[in-house]
Amino acid sequence: MPETTSAPSAPLGVATSINGTSVTLTWQPPANPGTSPLTGYVVTSSKGTVTLGTDATSYVVRGLTRGDAHTLSVAAVNAVGTGAAATVITPAAVPAGAVQDLRVDHSGKTPVLRWSAPADDGGADLIRYFFNDGRTTYATSGGSYTLTSYARGATHTFSVYATTKAGNGARATIEAALPRLAPTAPRNLSVQGRKVSWQAPEVDVYQPAISGYTLTYGATTVTLAPGTTTHTLPQGLQGRTTVSVAAVATTGTGVATSTTVDLGFSAVAAASGVKASFARTDATVAWAAPASLKGHENIVWTVVAKQGKKVVGTKKATVGLQAGSVTFTGLARSATTFSITGQGNRGGAVSAAVSVSATPANNVPSAPRNLSVSLKDGVATVKWKAPADNGGKKLTKYVLSLNGKQVATPKASATSAKVKNVRKGVTEKFVLKAVNGVGTGLAATEEFYLVTAPGKLDKGYAKAGLVKKSVFLQFAKPKDDGGSEILFYELQYKRVWGGAFKKYYEIEDRRISKHDRSLTIYNASKGTYTVRVRAMNRHGASPWSAWSKGYKIS
């Protein structure tokens, strides 16, 4: 009787796992390998058939459509043939969870229902979302739905679920209260004079009826009845003022609309505590700090000075809440009336004028002006100009002192004086004062270090001589150095040459050290040489000496 043969039985433990567009098929060897050893496995899917070795226990099928149902089978093979197949079907995917973070966003005028995608889409791409309000279901592709047509002041139930081509996910549900909105801003706010006018806010179905208005100006707020569209500001309100109006409803006070207007300004109060005083011919007018600026930032004070009917000066000072003052200089010595008025920097009327009078007292003269001293041949010439202020009395004379000793009393009309026996090269102190009927005035004081240019070098102090073909020039110090150290000497030598019919000459300058006082011209050219010299101190140069006699080089 022939031997019976058989193919393997079906593999055991067949299972699948899905990862995106791939499915992994796993199995265990069959319980009955048949009448001969296994030679491999055959895996069949929508992508075709694959033959695997005897050690295989899994296979990954790639490139499948995400979310679709897929049928896969595996069969064992031996020498007899292919055994029974074990088949498994992967189900189509649906979202594994509900949408996340379902909420109502009230940040805008119209509330918006918002959500996020499910944490697990079940392995299939989301196609859309469905929104349900308990009556109707609406499809939407995004993560939000605008709640335009739902009654305010009520609570609504909303649910959302996601869907793939395989089906719908779980629902997420929320109960949301949609409150009424506060009123919007009133329109067309304007201020004409003191009359404020506006129009009611635009009608909004989401807002309750307006129950009134609040109108604010400065620190004051008034409540107005519904339907009001005008209001008159009080007469006492002045200056730059911000006016705002807002509508009121049961949901609260709405957005205000504002404007800034200039309601004019009052005159500032007259100056107080005004005083005037003279210091010689300078007058200072001072006043106290104002009690109020009347809405201005500061006050411009104007002070006018009059002597008789003549205006002799006008000064201005811009001051806030502080005391102020102005000073007039160089006024004539006469009774003077000062009138002060103020005006706020924003305008308005000028304050009432306040007047005070003052008269400068007679006193001693001020100091003589532009005192100067020059020296020549031991005689100092002192010059000056009359004092700017004679003290209110005629000058009677001047008093001139040298080093504390009175040396002259020039008459009142004098502008100079001579002083003998003044030393050179030392500091001499001259003091000059003017005198009037009140007394001796202020001093003009100058200290002078008096020097003059050096004295002239006489003929005997400059000479020339010949040493072979060189010219030797030499000179001595001047007798009078002018009261200041000699700094250096300037020397000129002159060469003259030519025949009886035509002569030529040249002059050359040299600076000689104060210690040398000599010069040698080596390899001098032919001609007749003469020399002259002068000394220099910090005051200036002495006169040139006379030309020395000539020395000829042939």
Coordinates of N, CA and C in Angstrom, one line a residue, residues 185-285:
A185 N -18.7 102.3 21.8 CA -18.5 103.7 22.1 C -19.6 104.6 21.4
P186 N -20.0 105.6 22.1 CA -20.8 106.6 21.4 C -20.1 107.2 20.2
R187 N -20.9 107.8 19.2 CA -20.3 108.2 18.0 C -20.4 109.8 17.9
N188 N -19.5 110.3 17.1 CA -19.5 111.7 16.7 C -19.5 112.7 17.9
L189 N -18.6 112.4 18.8 CA -18.5 113.3 20.0 C -17.9 114.7 19.5
S190 N -18.5 115.8 19.9 CA -18.0 117.1 19.6 C -18.3 118.1 20.8
V191 N -17.5 119.2 20.8 CA -17.7 120.2 21.8 C -17.7 121.5 21.1
Q192 N -18.8 122.3 21.1 CA -19.0 123.6 20.5 C -19.2 124.6 21.7
G193 N -18.3 125.4 21.9 CA -18.4 126.3 23.1 C -18.3 125.4 24.3
R194 N -19.4 125.4 25.1 CA -19.5 124.5 26.2 C -20.5 123.4 26.1
K195 N -21.1 123.3 24.9 CA -22.1 122.3 24.6 C -21.4 121.0 24.1
V196 N -21.6 119.9 24.8 CA -21.1 118.6 24.4 C -22.2 117.8 23.7
S197 N -22.0 117.3 22.5 CA -23.0 116.5 21.8 C -22.4 115.2 21.3
W198 N -23.2 114.2 21.1 CA -22.8 112.9 20.6 C -24.0 112.1 20.1
Q199 N -23.7 111.0 19.4 CA -24.8 110.1 18.9 C -24.7 108.7 19.7
A200 N -25.8 108.0 19.8 CA -25.8 106.7 20.5 C -24.9 105.7 19.7
P201 N -24.4 104.7 20.4 CA -23.6 103.7 19.8 C -24.4 103.0 18.7
E202 N -23.7 102.3 17.8 CA -24.4 101.5 16.8 C -25.1 100.4 17.5
V203 N -26.3 100.0 17.0 CA -27.2 99.0 17.6 C -26.5 97.6 17.3
D204 N -26.4 96.8 18.4 CA -25.8 95.5 18.3 C -26.7 94.5 19.0
V205 N -27.1 93.4 18.3 CA -28.0 92.4 18.8 C -27.5 91.7 20.0
Y206 N -26.2 91.8 20.2 CA -25.6 91.1 21.3 C -25.5 91.9 22.6
Q207 N -26.0 93.2 22.5 CA -25.9 94.1 23.6 C -27.3 94.3 24.2
P208 N -27.4 94.5 25.5 CA -28.8 94.9 26.0 C -29.0 96.4 25.8
A209 N -30.2 96.8 26.1 CA -30.6 98.2 25.8 C -29.7 99.1 26.7
I210 N -29.4 100.3 26.2 CA -28.6 101.3 26.9 C -29.5 101.9 28.0
S211 N -28.9 101.9 29.2 CA -29.7 102.4 30.4 C -29.2 103.8 30.8
G212 N -28.2 104.4 30.1 CA -27.8 105.8 30.4 C -26.4 106.0 29.9
Y213 N -25.8 107.2 30.3 CA -24.5 107.6 29.8 C -23.7 108.1 31.0
T214 N -22.4 108.0 31.0 CA -21.5 108.7 31.9 C -20.7 109.7 31.1
L215 N -20.7 111.0 31.6 CA -19.9 112.0 30.9 C -18.9 112.5 31.9
T216 N -17.6 112.5 31.5 CA -16.5 112.9 32.4 C -15.7 114.1 31.8
Y217 N -15.5 115.1 32.7 CA -14.6 116.2 32.3 C -13.8 116.5 33.5
G218 N -12.5 116.6 33.3 CA -11.5 116.8 34.4 C -11.7 115.7 35.4
A219 N -11.9 116.0 36.7 CA -12.1 115.0 37.7 C -13.6 114.8 38.0
T220 N -14.5 115.3 37.2 CA -15.9 115.2 37.5 C -16.6 114.3 36.5
T221 N -17.4 113.4 37.0 CA -18.2 112.5 36.2 C -19.7 112.7 36.6
V222 N -20.5 112.8 35.5 CA -22.0 113.0 35.7 C -22.7 111.8 35.0
T223 N -23.8 111.4 35.6 CA -24.6 110.3 35.0 C -25.8 110.9 34.3
L224 N -26.1 110.5 33.1 CA -27.1 111.0 32.3 C -28.1 109.9 31.9
A225 N -29.4 110.3 31.7 CA -30.5 109.4 31.4 C -30.3 108.8 30.0
P226 N -30.9 107.6 29.7 CA -30.9 107.0 28.4 C -31.6 108.0 27.4
G227 N -31.1 108.0 26.2 CA -31.6 108.9 25.2 C -30.9 110.3 25.2
T228 N -30.2 110.6 26.2 CA -29.5 111.9 26.2 C -28.4 111.9 25.2
T229 N -28.3 113.0 24.5 CA -27.2 113.2 23.4 C -26.5 114.5 23.5
T230 N -26.8 115.4 24.6 CA -26.2 116.7 24.7 C -26.0 116.9 26.2
H231 N -25.0 117.8 26.5 CA -24.8 118.2 27.9 C -24.0 119.5 27.9
T232 N -24.3 120.5 28.7 CA -23.5 121.7 28.8 C -22.6 121.7 30.0
L233 N -21.3 122.1 29.7 CA -20.3 122.1 30.7 C -20.5 123.4 31.5
P234 N -20.1 123.3 32.8 CA -20.2 124.5 33.7 C -19.3 125.6 33.3
Q235 N -19.8 126.9 33.6 CA -19.0 128.1 33.2 C -17.7 128.2 34.0
G236 N -17.6 127.6 35.2 CA -16.4 127.7 35.9 C -15.3 126.8 35.4
L237 N -15.6 125.9 34.5 CA -14.6 125.0 33.9 C -13.7 125.8 32.9
Q238 N -12.4 125.8 33.1 CA -11.6 126.5 32.1 C -10.3 125.7 31.8
G239 N -9.6 126.2 30.8 CA -8.4 125.6 30.4 C -8.6 124.4 29.5
R240 N -7.5 123.7 29.3 CA -7.5 122.5 28.4 C -8.1 121.3 29.1
T241 N -9.2 120.8 28.6 CA -10.0 119.8 29.3 C -10.3 118.6 28.4
T242 N -10.2 117.4 28.9 CA -10.6 116.2 28.2 C -12.0 115.8 28.6
V243 N -12.8 115.7 27.6 CA -14.3 115.3 27.8 C -14.5 113.9 27.2
S244 N -15.1 113.0 27.9 CA -15.3 111.6 27.4 C -16.7 111.2 27.8
V245 N -17.3 110.4 26.9 CA -18.7 109.9 27.1 C -18.7 108.4 26.9
A246 N -19.4 107.6 27.7 CA -19.5 106.2 27.6 C -21.0 105.8 27.8
A247 N -21.5 104.8 27.1 CA -22.8 104.3 27.3 C -22.8 103.2 28.4
V248 N -23.9 103.1 29.1 CA -24.1 102.2 30.3 C -25.2 101.2 30.0
A249 N -25.0 99.9 30.3 CA -26.1 98.9 30.1 C -26.0 98.0 31.3
T250 N -26.9 97.0 31.4 CA -26.8 96.0 32.5 C -25.5 95.2 32.4
T251 N -24.9 95.2 31.3 CA -23.6 94.4 31.2 C -22.4 95.2 31.6
G252 N -22.6 96.5 31.9 CA -21.5 97.4 32.4 C -21.4 98.6 31.5
T253 N -20.4 99.4 31.9 CA -20.1 100.6 31.1 C -19.2 100.3 29.9
G254 N -19.6 100.8 28.8 CA -18.9 100.5 27.5 C -17.7 101.3 27.3
V255 N -17.2 101.2 26.1 CA -16.0 101.9 25.7 C -16.3 103.4 25.6
A256 N -15.4 104.2 26.1 CA -15.6 105.7 26.1 C -15.0 106.3 24.8
T257 N -15.7 107.3 24.3 CA -15.1 108.1 23.3 C -14.7 109.5 23.8
S258 N -13.5 110.0 23.5 CA -13.0 111.2 24.2 C -12.6 112.3 23.2
T259 N -12.5 113.5 23.6 CA -11.9 114.6 22.9 C -11.4 115.6 23.9
T260 N -10.4 116.4 23.4 CA -9.7 117.4 24.3 C -10.0 118.8 23.7
V261 N -10.5 119.7 24.5 CA -10.9 121.0 24.1 C -10.2 122.1 25.0
D262 N -10.1 123.3 24.4 CA -9.6 124.4 25.1 C -10.7 125.4 25.5
L263 N -11.1 125.4 26.7 CA -12.3 126.2 27.2 C -11.9 127.6 27.6
G264 N -10.7 128.1 27.3 CA -10.3 129.4 27.6 C -9.8 129.5 29.0
F265 N -9.1 130.6 29.4 CA -8.4 130.7 30.7 C -8.8 132.0 31.3
S266 N -8.8 132.0 32.6 CA -9.0 133.3 33.3 C -7.8 134.1 33.4
A267 N -7.9 135.4 33.7 CA -6.8 136.2 34.0 C -6.2 135.7 35.3
V268 N -4.9 135.8 35.4 CA -4.2 135.4 36.6 C -4.4 136.6 37.6
A269 N -4.2 136.3 38.9 CA -4.3 137.3 39.9 C -3.2 138.3 39.8
A270 N -3.5 139.5 40.3 CA -2.4 140.6 40.3 C -1.3 140.2 41.1
A271 N -0.1 140.7 40.8 CA 1.1 140.4 41.6 C 0.9 140.8 43.0
S272 N 1.5 140.1 44.0 CA 1.5 140.5 45.4 C 2.9 140.6 45.9
G273 N 3.0 141.4 47.0 CA 4.2 141.6 47.7 C 5.3 142.2 46.8
V274 N 4.9 143.2 46.0 CA 5.8 143.8 45.0 C 6.6 144.9 45.8
K275 N 8.0 144.8 45.6 CA 8.9 145.7 46.2 C 9.9 146.2 45.1
A276 N 10.4 147.4 45.3 CA 11.5 147.9 44.4 C 12.6 148.5 45.2
S277 N 13.8 148.3 44.8 CA 14.9 148.9 45.6 C 16.0 149.2 44.6
F278 N 16.8 150.3 44.9 CA 17.9 150.7 44.1 C 19.2 150.3 44.8
A279 N 20.2 150.0 43.9 CA 21.6 149.9 44.3 C 22.4 150.7 43.3
R280 N 22.7 152.0 43.7 CA 23.2 153.0 42.8 C 22.2 153.3 41.8
T281 N 22.5 153.0 40.5 CA 21.6 153.3 39.4 C 20.9 152.0 38.9
D282 N 21.1 150.9 39.6 CA 20.4 149.6 39.2 C 19.2 149.4 40.2
A283 N 18.1 149.1 39.6 CA 16.9 148.9 40.4 C 16.4 147.4 40.2
T284 N 16.0 146.8 41.4 CA 15.5 145.4 41.3 C 14.0 145.5 41.8
V285 N 13.1 144.9 41.0 CA 11.7 144.8 41.4 C 11.4 143.3 41.6

